[in-house]
């Protein structure tokens, strides 16, 4: 199941140093890349910087993805020019960032990111200029604006497959870290000592998983080895940054595989502690519900359908919620207030780890709140719920819960039929509930997996909250 993680164990590899001061140069007849494949704006930037006397290359993910016949989502440029020098060359340029100063050059809706070559950080604290570079006590980099040479820039990049520089003018690839070799062998390998590199930036552990899932690569064994021990360092990462990283993990079309690897490498716990606890105490249900939600999300992305983080986070956190609701109900709180209070508590705790914006936390709570309201269908309640703007998301979430094995006494099937029924049929369905206590309190029964009425596919679930 975790072939990506253990792929590298099939053939033992020597732990070799993958850094060199002179690159392997691949001429145009030694690789498949052509300048016409890249963004014309990015190529134009490289040419203009070179004509101005600077070194400049297309770098990183766009080069890697092109070698793998994947369409890059963006095009980055690395150069010897400083941010101020870049801005002087391009009137449409903006300097952004403090921790890692970059330049964004705007061409309509397309933005090309240009970074100055970076060097490694001084090892001696006395040599460190806090205006350019700084670390905390554990070695995590807090500021990274130490400029350097092309060779130094290659050495400080995270993975070998991202340390590739393409010159669209000469159509040559400069490979400083055997990145082309690792692309051919489908391996994710850190440059340098893995422990030190993870300590510099623990998010690199998440990036290793994301690239392995996206590219269907294995994680090289020395790169994977320290992750479980160092995973708690993710708790030091600002919650706002982790929100962005989690979106990249789960909204790139490979969320199901990513989840499996996060759990196996013990990276899921520092991201979602309450859900990790639920996974430990109720593994089958929790794993099934989250996996179903992520599989549906991946499918929607592949079908170019909209997805929303709200539904995704609602699914990731839901397994931790029922226990809290029951605890509040045991104290005498009614079901709906108990749901609302437990939801507020759980989301507040989660936001300490991952800063989920309010524009998503509100829909999360509304989706959960619908789970208590959907069983209450007597009188005009069903029609009022049907008109609720969150009904579709709540209904889809109900189907997700049922697909994970929750017993809802056929509630999802009832709502599926109710949506398809005419007014007369709906009135009959409401009358039929009168002798059943509004559908509450009936004995559990297994969900029918086939019949005359079939539920709308739960594959539409993960996008419904945004519709």
Tab-separated table of C-alpha atoms in Angstrom:
chain	number	residue	atom	x	y	z
A	1	UNK	CA	0.000	0.000	0.000
A	2	UNK	CA	2.872	2.326	0.743
A	3	UNK	CA	4.952	1.432	-2.298
A	4	UNK	CA	5.991	5.059	-2.751
A	5	UNK	CA	7.586	5.148	0.676
A	6	UNK	CA	9.421	1.855	0.439
A	7	UNK	CA	10.276	1.825	-3.248
A	8	UNK	CA	13.837	2.839	-2.425
A	9	UNK	CA	14.413	-0.279	-0.309
A	10	UNK	CA	14.236	-2.595	-3.294
A	11	UNK	CA	17.844	-1.987	-4.228
A	12	UNK	CA	20.285	-0.918	-1.493
A	13	UNK	CA	21.867	2.479	-2.144
A	14	UNK	CA	25.118	3.838	-0.819
A	15	UNK	CA	24.756	7.032	1.151
A	16	UNK	CA	26.752	9.300	-1.118
A	17	UNK	CA	27.339	13.021	-1.199
A	18	UNK	CA	25.219	14.529	-3.978
A	19	UNK	CA	26.744	17.998	-3.951
A	20	UNK	CA	29.447	19.150	-6.313
A	21	UNK	CA	30.913	22.489	-7.244
A	22	UNK	CA	30.724	21.899	-10.998
A	23	UNK	CA	27.505	20.663	-12.573
A	24	UNK	CA	26.836	17.888	-14.979
A	25	UNK	CA	25.934	19.747	-18.172
A	26	UNK	CA	23.320	18.198	-20.432
A	27	UNK	CA	23.302	19.698	-23.909
A	28	UNK	CA	20.175	19.913	-26.067
A	29	UNK	CA	20.866	16.518	-27.633
A	30	UNK	CA	21.001	14.881	-24.174
A	31	UNK	CA	17.563	15.848	-22.903
A	32	UNK	CA	14.021	16.358	-24.200
A	33	UNK	CA	13.429	19.974	-23.191
A	34	UNK	CA	12.852	22.790	-25.679
A	35	UNK	CA	12.496	26.461	-24.873
A	36	UNK	CA	9.130	26.616	-26.664
A	37	UNK	CA	7.667	24.341	-23.972
A	38	UNK	CA	8.170	26.952	-21.273
A	39	UNK	CA	6.233	30.124	-20.532
A	40	UNK	CA	7.291	32.765	-23.031
A	41	UNK	CA	7.225	35.321	-20.227
A	42	UNK	CA	9.633	33.248	-18.120
A	43	UNK	CA	11.942	32.761	-21.099
A	44	UNK	CA	11.804	36.501	-21.803
A	45	UNK	CA	12.801	37.274	-18.205
A	46	UNK	CA	15.800	34.946	-18.425
A	47	UNK	CA	16.907	36.524	-21.705
A	48	UNK	CA	16.543	40.097	-20.410
A	49	UNK	CA	18.489	39.339	-17.228
A	50	UNK	CA	21.248	37.625	-19.192
A	51	UNK	CA	21.430	40.569	-21.610
A	52	UNK	CA	21.760	42.863	-18.585
A	53	UNK	CA	24.844	40.904	-17.490
A	54	UNK	CA	23.306	38.598	-14.877
A	55	UNK	CA	23.140	34.828	-14.675
A	56	UNK	CA	19.563	33.564	-15.006
A	57	UNK	CA	17.913	30.156	-15.407
A	58	UNK	CA	14.551	28.454	-15.277
A	59	UNK	CA	14.749	26.351	-12.155
A	60	UNK	CA	13.155	23.754	-9.938
A	61	UNK	CA	9.710	22.300	-10.403
A	62	UNK	CA	9.097	23.526	-13.949
A	63	UNK	CA	12.288	21.823	-15.156
A	64	UNK	CA	11.551	18.669	-13.163
A	65	UNK	CA	7.951	18.426	-14.381
A	66	UNK	CA	8.874	19.040	-18.021
A	67	UNK	CA	11.366	16.159	-17.848
A	68	UNK	CA	8.493	13.995	-16.576
A	69	UNK	CA	6.069	15.233	-19.265
A	70	UNK	CA	3.944	16.970	-16.616
A	71	UNK	CA	2.561	20.430	-17.332
A	72	UNK	CA	4.075	22.769	-14.704
A	73	UNK	CA	1.653	24.877	-12.678
A	74	UNK	CA	4.143	27.757	-12.597
A	75	UNK	CA	7.543	28.794	-13.883
A	76	UNK	CA	10.300	30.027	-11.569
A	77	UNK	CA	13.510	31.851	-12.404
A	78	UNK	CA	16.754	31.950	-10.387
A	79	UNK	CA	19.279	34.693	-10.989
A	80	UNK	CA	22.422	36.357	-9.699
A	81	UNK	CA	20.570	39.711	-9.683
A	82	UNK	CA	19.360	40.992	-6.300
A	83	UNK	CA	15.660	41.783	-5.812
A	84	UNK	CA	16.388	45.472	-6.172
A	85	UNK	CA	18.327	44.882	-9.417
A	86	UNK	CA	15.497	42.730	-10.777
A	87	UNK	CA	12.938	45.420	-9.998
A	88	UNK	CA	15.105	47.974	-11.779
A	89	UNK	CA	14.954	45.851	-14.952
A	90	UNK	CA	11.185	45.250	-14.897
A	91	UNK	CA	8.597	47.939	-14.269
A	92	UNK	CA	5.956	45.242	-13.607
A	93	UNK	CA	7.989	43.706	-10.745
A	94	UNK	CA	7.134	43.664	-7.025
A	95	UNK	CA	9.401	42.601	-4.159
A	96	UNK	CA	7.558	40.367	-1.685
A	97	UNK	CA	8.368	38.448	1.484
A	98	UNK	CA	10.508	39.012	4.546
A	99	UNK	CA	11.594	35.520	5.579
A	100	UNK	CA	12.497	34.754	1.973
A	101	UNK	CA	12.596	37.854	-0.241
A	102	UNK	CA	11.377	37.234	-3.801
A	103	UNK	CA	10.288	39.206	-6.847
A	104	UNK	CA	6.968	38.666	-8.607
A	105	UNK	CA	6.847	39.875	-12.206
A	106	UNK	CA	3.277	40.295	-13.472
A	107	UNK	CA	2.142	39.606	-17.038
A	108	UNK	CA	-1.618	39.977	-16.856
A	109	UNK	CA	-2.840	37.027	-14.771
A	110	UNK	CA	0.454	35.161	-15.076
A	111	UNK	CA	3.053	35.758	-12.378
A	112	UNK	CA	6.672	34.661	-12.780
A	113	UNK	CA	8.543	34.258	-9.501
A	114	UNK	CA	12.181	35.316	-9.584
A	115	UNK	CA	14.573	34.460	-6.760
A	116	UNK	CA	18.138	35.577	-6.172
A	117	UNK	CA	20.737	32.809	-5.772
A	118	UNK	CA	20.948	31.893	-2.067
A	119	UNK	CA	23.917	30.689	-0.057
A	120	UNK	CA	24.027	28.486	3.016
A	121	UNK	CA	23.716	30.038	6.451
A	122	UNK	CA	26.828	30.766	8.539
A	123	UNK	CA	27.554	27.957	10.981
A	124	UNK	CA	28.940	30.347	13.569
A	125	UNK	CA	26.297	32.449	15.345
A	126	UNK	CA	28.743	35.352	15.553
A	127	UNK	CA	28.951	35.483	11.749
A	128	UNK	CA	25.179	35.556	11.287
A	129	UNK	CA	23.619	38.854	10.263
A	130	UNK	CA	20.085	38.796	11.708
A	131	UNK	CA	18.919	41.202	9.017
A	132	UNK	CA	19.753	38.606	6.376
A	133	UNK	CA	19.624	35.267	8.165
A	134	UNK	CA	18.527	33.896	11.504
A	135	UNK	CA	17.671	30.588	13.142
A	136	UNK	CA	15.914	29.570	16.325
A	137	UNK	CA	17.412	27.313	18.999
A	138	UNK	CA	16.409	24.111	17.178
A	139	UNK	CA	18.094	25.241	13.962
A	140	UNK	CA	14.940	26.278	12.072
A	141	UNK	CA	15.620	29.059	9.580
A	142	UNK	CA	13.656	32.198	10.431
A	143	UNK	CA	15.105	34.482	7.765
A	144	UNK	CA	16.794	33.398	4.539
A	145	UNK	CA	18.198	36.296	2.552
A	146	UNK	CA	21.853	35.289	2.316
A	147	UNK	CA	22.690	35.732	-1.355
A	148	UNK	CA	25.321	33.590	-3.034
A	149	UNK	CA	26.553	31.969	-6.222
A	150	UNK	CA	24.819	29.545	-8.560
A	151	UNK	CA	26.804	26.676	-7.017
A	152	UNK	CA	25.768	27.700	-3.487
A	153	UNK	CA	22.161	28.067	-4.587
A	154	UNK	CA	22.129	24.495	-5.888
A	155	UNK	CA	23.574	23.177	-2.615
A	156	UNK	CA	20.936	24.814	-0.440
A	157	UNK	CA	17.924	23.575	-2.438
A	158	UNK	CA	15.891	20.888	-0.727
A	159	UNK	CA	15.703	17.898	-3.078
A	160	UNK	CA	17.972	16.759	-5.879
A	161	UNK	CA	15.115	16.771	-8.380
A	162	UNK	CA	14.588	20.493	-7.679
A	163	UNK	CA	18.256	21.474	-8.162
A	164	UNK	CA	18.044	21.553	-11.954
A	165	UNK	CA	18.735	24.748	-13.915
A	166	UNK	CA	17.645	25.148	-17.526
A	167	UNK	CA	19.068	27.848	-19.779
A	168	UNK	CA	16.516	28.453	-22.564
A	169	UNK	CA	19.095	30.462	-24.542
A	170	UNK	CA	21.686	27.672	-24.837
A	171	UNK	CA	19.068	24.952	-24.124
A	172	UNK	CA	21.398	23.314	-21.583
A	173	UNK	CA	20.507	21.745	-18.210
A	174	UNK	CA	22.897	22.246	-15.289
A	175	UNK	CA	22.580	19.408	-12.761
A	176	UNK	CA	24.475	19.914	-9.492
A	177	UNK	CA	22.960	17.110	-7.408
A	178	UNK	CA	22.321	14.103	-9.671
A	179	UNK	CA	18.734	15.257	-9.989
A	180	UNK	CA	18.300	13.846	-13.490
A	181	UNK	CA	19.511	10.466	-12.186
A	182	UNK	CA	16.936	10.537	-9.369
A	183	UNK	CA	14.165	11.560	-11.767
A	184	UNK	CA	14.998	8.577	-13.930
A	185	UNK	CA	14.981	6.331	-10.854
A	186	UNK	CA	11.825	7.904	-9.368
A	187	UNK	CA	13.423	8.894	-6.069
A	188	UNK	CA	12.897	11.780	-3.665
A	189	UNK	CA	16.292	12.517	-2.102
A	190	UNK	CA	17.308	15.401	0.158
A	191	UNK	CA	20.476	17.331	-0.598
A	192	UNK	CA	22.810	17.262	2.395
A	193	UNK	CA	22.293	15.747	5.842
A	194	UNK	CA	18.565	14.917	6.272
A	195	UNK	CA	18.414	15.674	10.008
A	196	UNK	CA	20.021	19.065	9.584
A	197	UNK	CA	17.895	19.936	6.545
A	198	UNK	CA	14.666	19.009	8.357
A	199	UNK	CA	15.741	20.992	11.397
A	200	UNK	CA	16.346	24.017	9.156
A	201	UNK	CA	12.794	23.742	7.850
A	202	UNK	CA	10.492	20.948	9.138
A	203	UNK	CA	8.046	21.641	6.292
A	204	UNK	CA	10.529	19.789	4.077
A	205	UNK	CA	9.103	16.587	5.582
A	206	UNK	CA	5.686	17.511	4.180
A	207	UNK	CA	7.231	18.467	0.849
A	208	UNK	CA	8.910	15.042	0.614
A	209	UNK	CA	5.515	13.389	1.044
A	210	UNK	CA	3.801	15.768	-1.388
A	211	UNK	CA	6.344	15.184	-4.153
A	212	UNK	CA	6.328	11.421	-3.586
A	213	UNK	CA	2.538	11.330	-3.913
A	214	UNK	CA	2.356	13.725	-6.853
A	215	UNK	CA	5.149	12.143	-8.895
A	216	UNK	CA	4.591	8.531	-7.789
A	217	UNK	CA	8.194	8.454	-6.531
A	218	UNK	CA	9.746	6.600	-3.632
A	219	UNK	CA	11.383	8.435	-0.736
A	220	UNK	CA	15.052	7.481	-0.542
A	221	UNK	CA	15.696	5.574	2.686
A	222	UNK	CA	18.097	8.060	4.301
A	223	UNK	CA	15.681	10.876	3.453
A	224	UNK	CA	12.779	8.987	5.063
A	225	UNK	CA	14.667	7.644	8.103
A	226	UNK	CA	14.574	10.703	10.441
A	227	UNK	CA	11.018	11.822	9.658
A	228	UNK	CA	9.135	9.935	12.381
A	229	UNK	CA	11.490	11.183	15.081
A	230	UNK	CA	11.463	14.784	13.831
A	231	UNK	CA	7.748	14.980	12.986
A	232	UNK	CA	6.895	16.842	16.252
A	233	UNK	CA	8.981	19.774	14.973
A	234	UNK	CA	6.026	20.673	12.748
A	235	UNK	CA	4.386	22.069	15.881
A	236	UNK	CA	6.907	24.926	15.722
A	237	UNK	CA	5.773	26.017	12.257
A	238	UNK	CA	3.443	29.047	12.147
A	239	UNK	CA	-0.163	27.905	11.777
A	240	UNK	CA	-0.767	30.198	8.785
A	241	UNK	CA	2.065	28.568	6.846
A	242	UNK	CA	0.773	25.089	7.693
A	243	UNK	CA	-2.645	26.002	6.306
A	244	UNK	CA	-1.056	26.740	2.929
A	245	UNK	CA	0.993	23.545	3.063
A	246	UNK	CA	-2.043	21.411	3.937
A	247	UNK	CA	-3.933	22.831	0.963
A	248	UNK	CA	-1.022	21.801	-1.269
A	249	UNK	CA	-1.053	18.324	0.284
A	250	UNK	CA	-4.757	17.662	-0.099
A	251	UNK	CA	-5.875	19.764	-3.084
A	252	UNK	CA	-3.343	18.656	-5.684
A	253	UNK	CA	-5.197	15.551	-6.865
A	254	UNK	CA	-3.210	13.011	-4.807
A	255	UNK	CA	-4.785	13.467	-1.387
A	256	UNK	CA	-5.595	9.797	-0.710
A	257	UNK	CA	-1.997	8.640	-1.224
A	258	UNK	CA	-0.730	11.666	0.700
A	259	UNK	CA	-2.906	10.779	3.707
A	260	UNK	CA	-1.547	7.220	3.818
A	261	UNK	CA	2.029	8.460	3.808
A	262	UNK	CA	1.384	11.153	6.413
A	263	UNK	CA	-0.091	8.572	8.768
A	264	UNK	CA	2.705	6.074	8.193
A	265	UNK	CA	5.429	8.675	8.766
A	266	UNK	CA	3.609	10.041	11.853
A	267	UNK	CA	3.196	13.456	10.237
A	268	UNK	CA	-0.597	13.429	10.509
A	269	UNK	CA	-0.543	13.771	14.314
A	270	UNK	CA	1.170	17.180	14.520
A	271	UNK	CA	-1.168	18.496	11.811
A	272	UNK	CA	-4.466	17.079	13.098
A	273	UNK	CA	-3.948	15.930	16.712
A	274	UNK	CA	-7.623	15.337	17.550
A	275	UNK	CA	-8.209	13.372	14.354
A	276	UNK	CA	-5.026	11.368	14.941
A	277	UNK	CA	-6.382	10.413	18.361
A	278	UNK	CA	-9.663	9.321	16.756
A	279	UNK	CA	-7.664	7.309	14.212
A	280	UNK	CA	-5.937	5.503	17.062
A	281	UNK	CA	-9.093	4.728	19.043
A	282	UNK	CA	-11.491	4.058	16.151
A	283	UNK	CA	-9.165	3.234	13.247
A	284	UNK	CA	-11.521	1.517	10.806
A	285	UNK	CA	-14.242	4.167	10.784
A	286	UNK	CA	-11.884	7.147	10.936
A	287	UNK	CA	-9.610	5.856	8.205
A	288	UNK	CA	-12.530	4.923	5.970
A	289	UNK	CA	-14.309	8.278	6.298
A	290	UNK	CA	-11.209	10.382	5.687
A	291	UNK	CA	-10.030	8.162	2.830
A	292	UNK	CA	-13.443	8.273	1.138
A	293	UNK	CA	-13.494	12.066	1.366
A	294	UNK	CA	-9.979	12.332	-0.085
A	295	UNK	CA	-10.673	9.846	-2.887
A	296	UNK	CA	-13.752	11.883	-3.820
A	297	UNK	CA	-11.698	15.084	-3.705
A	298	UNK	CA	-9.051	13.584	-6.006
A	299	UNK	CA	-11.753	12.457	-8.424
A	300	UNK	CA	-13.334	15.903	-8.573
A	301	UNK	CA	-9.965	17.518	-9.258
A	302	UNK	CA	-9.256	15.065	-12.069
A	303	UNK	CA	-12.699	15.893	-13.502
A	304	UNK	CA	-11.973	19.652	-13.221
A	305	UNK	CA	-14.869	20.063	-10.799
A	306	UNK	CA	-14.717	22.643	-8.001
A	307	UNK	CA	-13.568	21.627	-4.538
A	308	UNK	CA	-13.622	23.577	-1.301
A	309	UNK	CA	-11.324	23.338	1.718
A	310	UNK	CA	-14.383	23.647	3.990
A	311	UNK	CA	-15.771	20.218	3.091
A	312	UNK	CA	-12.288	18.717	3.214
A	313	UNK	CA	-11.549	20.045	6.707
A	314	UNK	CA	-15.043	19.034	7.849
A	315	UNK	CA	-14.233	15.435	6.873
A	316	UNK	CA	-10.718	15.461	8.325
A	317	UNK	CA	-11.974	16.687	11.704
A	318	UNK	CA	-15.361	14.955	11.938
A	319	UNK	CA	-14.139	11.683	13.537
A	320	UNK	CA	-12.979	13.690	16.574
A	321	UNK	CA	-16.345	15.422	16.998
A	322	UNK	CA	-18.986	12.809	18.073
A	323	UNK	CA	-17.152	11.908	21.280
A	324	UNK	CA	-17.138	15.555	22.327
A	325	UNK	CA	-20.811	15.958	21.466
A	326	UNK	CA	-21.755	12.925	23.563
A	327	UNK	CA	-19.734	14.227	26.483
A	328	UNK	CA	-21.686	17.479	26.431
A	329	UNK	CA	-24.994	15.645	26.038
A	330	UNK	CA	-24.140	13.505	29.070
A	331	UNK	CA	-23.920	16.768	31.000
A	332	UNK	CA	-27.503	17.563	30.027
A	333	UNK	CA	-26.947	19.761	26.962
A	334	UNK	CA	-29.493	19.265	24.114
A	335	UNK	CA	-28.158	17.697	20.881
A	336	UNK	CA	-27.958	20.781	18.640
A	337	UNK	CA	-26.343	23.091	21.240
A	338	UNK	CA	-23.991	20.216	22.133
A	339	UNK	CA	-22.996	19.905	18.477
A	340	UNK	CA	-22.414	23.640	18.205
A	341	UNK	CA	-20.364	23.850	21.381
A	342	UNK	CA	-18.248	20.800	20.512
A	343	UNK	CA	-17.663	22.138	17.008
A	344	UNK	CA	-16.531	25.506	18.360
A	345	UNK	CA	-14.129	23.808	20.770
A	346	UNK	CA	-12.664	21.423	18.176
A	347	UNK	CA	-12.161	24.083	15.498
A	348	UNK	CA	-10.565	26.470	17.999
A	349	UNK	CA	-8.075	23.764	18.994
A	350	UNK	CA	-7.350	22.869	15.379
A	351	UNK	CA	-6.723	26.483	14.436
A	352	UNK	CA	-3.868	26.532	16.939
A	353	UNK	CA	-2.100	24.091	14.603
A	354	UNK	CA	-3.498	25.072	11.204
A	355	UNK	CA	-4.895	28.584	10.815
A	356	UNK	CA	-8.121	27.766	8.971
A	357	UNK	CA	-9.652	31.101	7.890
A	358	UNK	CA	-13.117	32.074	9.086
A	359	UNK	CA	-14.449	31.850	5.529
A	360	UNK	CA	-13.929	28.088	5.876
A	361	UNK	CA	-14.588	27.503	9.586
A	362	UNK	CA	-18.118	28.900	9.288
A	363	UNK	CA	-19.149	26.440	6.512
A	364	UNK	CA	-17.476	23.598	8.448
A	365	UNK	CA	-19.690	24.303	11.452
A	366	UNK	CA	-22.775	24.619	9.240
A	367	UNK	CA	-22.074	21.270	7.560
A	368	UNK	CA	-21.729	19.614	10.961
A	369	UNK	CA	-24.797	21.403	12.305
A	370	UNK	CA	-26.819	19.965	9.413
A	371	UNK	CA	-25.993	16.443	10.627
A	372	UNK	CA	-28.128	17.082	13.733
A	373	UNK	CA	-30.878	18.817	11.748
A	374	UNK	CA	-31.282	16.344	8.880
A	375	UNK	CA	-33.000	13.677	11.045
A	376	UNK	CA	-35.625	16.263	12.106
A	377	UNK	CA	-38.027	16.217	9.186
A	378	UNK	CA	-41.573	16.573	10.594
A	379	UNK	CA	-43.972	19.319	9.583
A	380	UNK	CA	-42.298	21.977	7.487
A	381	UNK	CA	-38.805	21.169	8.696
A	382	UNK	CA	-37.884	19.058	5.667
A	383	UNK	CA	-38.802	21.786	3.189
A	384	UNK	CA	-37.012	24.429	5.251
A	385	UNK	CA	-33.895	22.253	5.336
A	386	UNK	CA	-34.134	21.677	1.589
A	387	UNK	CA	-34.067	25.440	1.065
A	388	UNK	CA	-31.077	25.902	3.354
A	389	UNK	CA	-28.010	27.006	1.329
A	390	UNK	CA	-25.923	24.401	3.188
A	391	UNK	CA	-28.340	21.531	2.533
A	392	UNK	CA	-26.362	20.084	-0.374
A	393	UNK	CA	-23.119	20.089	1.571
A	394	UNK	CA	-24.845	18.632	4.642
A	395	UNK	CA	-26.587	15.964	2.572
A	396	UNK	CA	-23.361	14.987	0.801
A	397	UNK	CA	-21.602	14.809	4.147
A	398	UNK	CA	-24.365	12.496	5.407
A	399	UNK	CA	-23.708	10.184	2.448
A	400	UNK	CA	-20.004	10.279	3.271
A	401	UNK	CA	-20.711	9.232	6.859
A	402	UNK	CA	-22.885	6.359	5.644
A	403	UNK	CA	-20.219	5.217	3.188
A	404	UNK	CA	-17.821	4.991	6.149
A	405	UNK	CA	-20.225	2.635	7.944
A	406	UNK	CA	-22.253	4.971	10.162
A	407	UNK	CA	-25.763	3.719	10.857
A	408	UNK	CA	-28.270	6.507	10.145
A	409	UNK	CA	-31.421	4.408	9.822
A	410	UNK	CA	-31.665	5.036	6.081
A	411	UNK	CA	-31.569	8.816	6.469
A	412	UNK	CA	-29.498	9.396	3.352
A	413	UNK	CA	-31.806	7.256	1.244
A	414	UNK	CA	-34.825	9.124	2.619
A	415	UNK	CA	-33.378	12.503	1.692
A	416	UNK	CA	-32.387	11.219	-1.757
A	417	UNK	CA	-35.985	10.134	-2.370
A	418	UNK	CA	-37.380	13.352	-0.914
A	419	UNK	CA	-35.374	15.492	-3.324
A	420	UNK	CA	-36.679	13.476	-6.279
A	421	UNK	CA	-40.326	13.386	-5.101
A	422	UNK	CA	-43.147	15.714	-6.129
A	423	UNK	CA	-45.169	17.719	-3.564
A	424	UNK	CA	-47.781	15.013	-3.027
A	425	UNK	CA	-45.155	12.305	-2.549
A	426	UNK	CA	-43.267	14.521	-0.115
A	427	UNK	CA	-46.381	15.013	2.023
A	428	UNK	CA	-46.865	11.241	2.125
A	429	UNK	CA	-43.252	10.770	3.200
A	430	UNK	CA	-43.680	13.275	6.026
A	431	UNK	CA	-46.889	11.557	7.188
A	432	UNK	CA	-45.114	8.210	7.203
A	433	UNK	CA	-42.629	9.648	9.691
A	434	UNK	CA	-45.385	10.432	12.223
A	435	UNK	CA	-45.410	6.933	13.639
A	436	UNK	CA	-41.651	6.710	13.675
A	437	UNK	CA	-40.837	9.539	16.057
A	438	UNK	CA	-39.585	11.851	13.300
A	439	UNK	CA	-36.978	9.324	12.375
A	440	UNK	CA	-35.190	9.697	15.727
A	441	UNK	CA	-34.597	6.878	18.111
A	442	UNK	CA	-35.268	3.978	15.793
A	443	UNK	CA	-33.089	0.925	16.065
A	444	UNK	CA	-30.067	0.907	13.796
A	445	UNK	CA	-30.164	-1.022	10.593
A	446	UNK	CA	-27.616	-1.569	7.892
A	447	UNK	CA	-27.603	0.733	4.922
A	448	UNK	CA	-28.989	-0.881	1.762
A	449	UNK	CA	-26.292	-0.944	-0.875
A	450	UNK	CA	-28.658	-1.394	-3.768
A	451	UNK	CA	-32.338	-0.815	-4.536
A	452	UNK	CA	-34.791	1.014	-6.732
A	453	UNK	CA	-33.571	4.389	-5.502
A	454	UNK	CA	-29.843	4.943	-5.589
A	455	UNK	CA	-28.168	7.835	-3.865
A	456	UNK	CA	-26.372	10.507	-5.745
A	457	UNK	CA	-22.707	9.573	-5.901
A	458	UNK	CA	-20.696	10.711	-2.895
A	459	UNK	CA	-17.962	11.555	-5.402
A	460	UNK	CA	-19.699	14.926	-5.736
A	461	UNK	CA	-19.441	15.463	-2.003
A	462	UNK	CA	-16.175	17.291	-1.585
A	463	UNK	CA	-17.183	20.160	-3.832
A	464	UNK	CA	-20.756	20.670	-2.752
A	465	UNK	CA	-19.987	23.055	0.080
A	466	UNK	CA	-18.840	25.607	-2.441
A	467	UNK	CA	-21.764	25.254	-4.829
